[in-house]
Amino acid sequence: MATLLASLSYIPQVRKAWPAGSTKDLSLHMLAVLTLGLGLWIVCGASRRLGHHLG
């Protein structure tokens, strides 16, 4: 659920940039932190699933 919500948080940024044809108003720092957090959720989920099957 957390990964889904984190992924959906990109939508407002895309909706703002798409019509303008520019990404100058987007926060690169926010997108980088969000991407890192999403990646960590994916790694956590994959490692838990792998550990569950091994154990």
PDB file of C-alpha atoms in Angstrom:
ATOM      1  CA  MET A   1       0.000   0.000   0.000  1.00  0.00           C
ATOM      2  CA  ALA A   2       2.827   2.416   0.848  1.00  0.00           C
ATOM      3  CA  THR A   3       4.468   1.823  -2.522  1.00  0.00           C
ATOM      4  CA  LEU A   4       1.211   2.505  -4.331  1.00  0.00           C
ATOM      5  CA  LEU A   5       0.666   5.770  -2.473  1.00  0.00           C
ATOM      6  CA  ALA A   6       4.254   6.846  -3.053  1.00  0.00           C
ATOM      7  CA  SER A   7       3.885   6.095  -6.757  1.00  0.00           C
ATOM      8  CA  LEU A   8       0.641   8.061  -6.968  1.00  0.00           C
ATOM      9  CA  SER A   9       2.333  11.092  -5.457  1.00  0.00           C
ATOM     10  CA  TYR A  10       4.112  11.630  -8.794  1.00  0.00           C
ATOM     11  CA  ILE A  11       0.783  12.385 -10.504  1.00  0.00           C
ATOM     12  CA  PRO A  12       0.398  16.011  -9.325  1.00  0.00           C
ATOM     13  CA  GLN A  13       3.941  16.764 -10.472  1.00  0.00           C
ATOM     14  CA  VAL A  14       3.330  15.257 -13.904  1.00  0.00           C
ATOM     15  CA  ARG A  15      -0.022  17.030 -14.233  1.00  0.00           C
ATOM     16  CA  LYS A  16       1.705  20.333 -13.498  1.00  0.00           C
ATOM     17  CA  ALA A  17       4.590  19.816 -15.923  1.00  0.00           C
ATOM     18  CA  TRP A  18       2.800  18.176 -18.866  1.00  0.00           C
ATOM     19  CA  PRO A  19       0.545  21.052 -20.016  1.00  0.00           C
ATOM     20  CA  ALA A  20       3.300  23.623 -19.477  1.00  0.00           C
ATOM     21  CA  GLY A  21       5.801  21.523 -21.417  1.00  0.00           C
ATOM     22  CA  SER A  22       8.368  22.457 -18.788  1.00  0.00           C
ATOM     23  CA  THR A  23       9.732  20.895 -15.637  1.00  0.00           C
ATOM     24  CA  LYS A  24      11.366  24.066 -14.303  1.00  0.00           C
ATOM     25  CA  ASP A  25       8.773  24.391 -11.520  1.00  0.00           C
ATOM     26  CA  LEU A  26       9.227  20.842 -10.240  1.00  0.00           C
ATOM     27  CA  SER A  27      11.289  20.131  -7.168  1.00  0.00           C
ATOM     28  CA  LEU A  28      14.186  17.896  -8.199  1.00  0.00           C
ATOM     29  CA  HIS A  29      15.039  17.339  -4.533  1.00  0.00           C
ATOM     30  CA  MET A  30      11.496  16.150  -3.749  1.00  0.00           C
ATOM     31  CA  LEU A  31      11.442  13.832  -6.749  1.00  0.00           C
ATOM     32  CA  ALA A  32      14.855  12.390  -5.841  1.00  0.00           C
ATOM     33  CA  VAL A  33      13.849  11.732  -2.225  1.00  0.00           C
ATOM     34  CA  LEU A  34      10.530  10.230  -3.304  1.00  0.00           C
ATOM     35  CA  THR A  35      12.240   7.977  -5.863  1.00  0.00           C
ATOM     36  CA  LEU A  36      14.744   6.805  -3.256  1.00  0.00           C
ATOM     37  CA  GLY A  37      11.949   6.073  -0.790  1.00  0.00           C
ATOM     38  CA  LEU A  38       9.970   4.174  -3.412  1.00  0.00           C
ATOM     39  CA  GLY A  39      13.052   2.162  -4.336  1.00  0.00           C
ATOM     40  CA  LEU A  40      13.629   1.273  -0.701  1.00  0.00           C
ATOM     41  CA  TRP A  41      10.010   0.092  -0.350  1.00  0.00           C
ATOM     42  CA  ILE A  42      10.479  -2.137  -3.385  1.00  0.00           C
ATOM     43  CA  VAL A  43      13.746  -3.570  -2.023  1.00  0.00           C
ATOM     44  CA  CYS A  44      12.147  -4.132   1.387  1.00  0.00           C
ATOM     45  CA  GLY A  45       9.160  -5.907  -0.130  1.00  0.00           C
ATOM     46  CA  ALA A  46      11.317  -8.061  -2.400  1.00  0.00           C
ATOM     47  CA  SER A  47      13.681  -9.026   0.415  1.00  0.00           C
ATOM     48  CA  ARG A  48      10.789  -9.916   2.724  1.00  0.00           C
ATOM     49  CA  ARG A  49       9.201 -12.064   0.040  1.00  0.00           C
ATOM     50  CA  LEU A  50      12.497 -13.773  -0.764  1.00  0.00           C
ATOM     51  CA  GLY A  51      13.190 -14.355   2.932  1.00  0.00           C
ATOM     52  CA  HIS A  52       9.707 -15.767   3.414  1.00  0.00           C
ATOM     53  CA  HIS A  53      10.225 -18.318   0.636  1.00  0.00           C
ATOM     54  CA  LEU A  54      13.675 -19.282   1.879  1.00  0.00           C
ATOM     55  CA  GLY A  55      12.646 -19.630   5.500  1.00  0.00           C
TER      56      GLY A  55
END
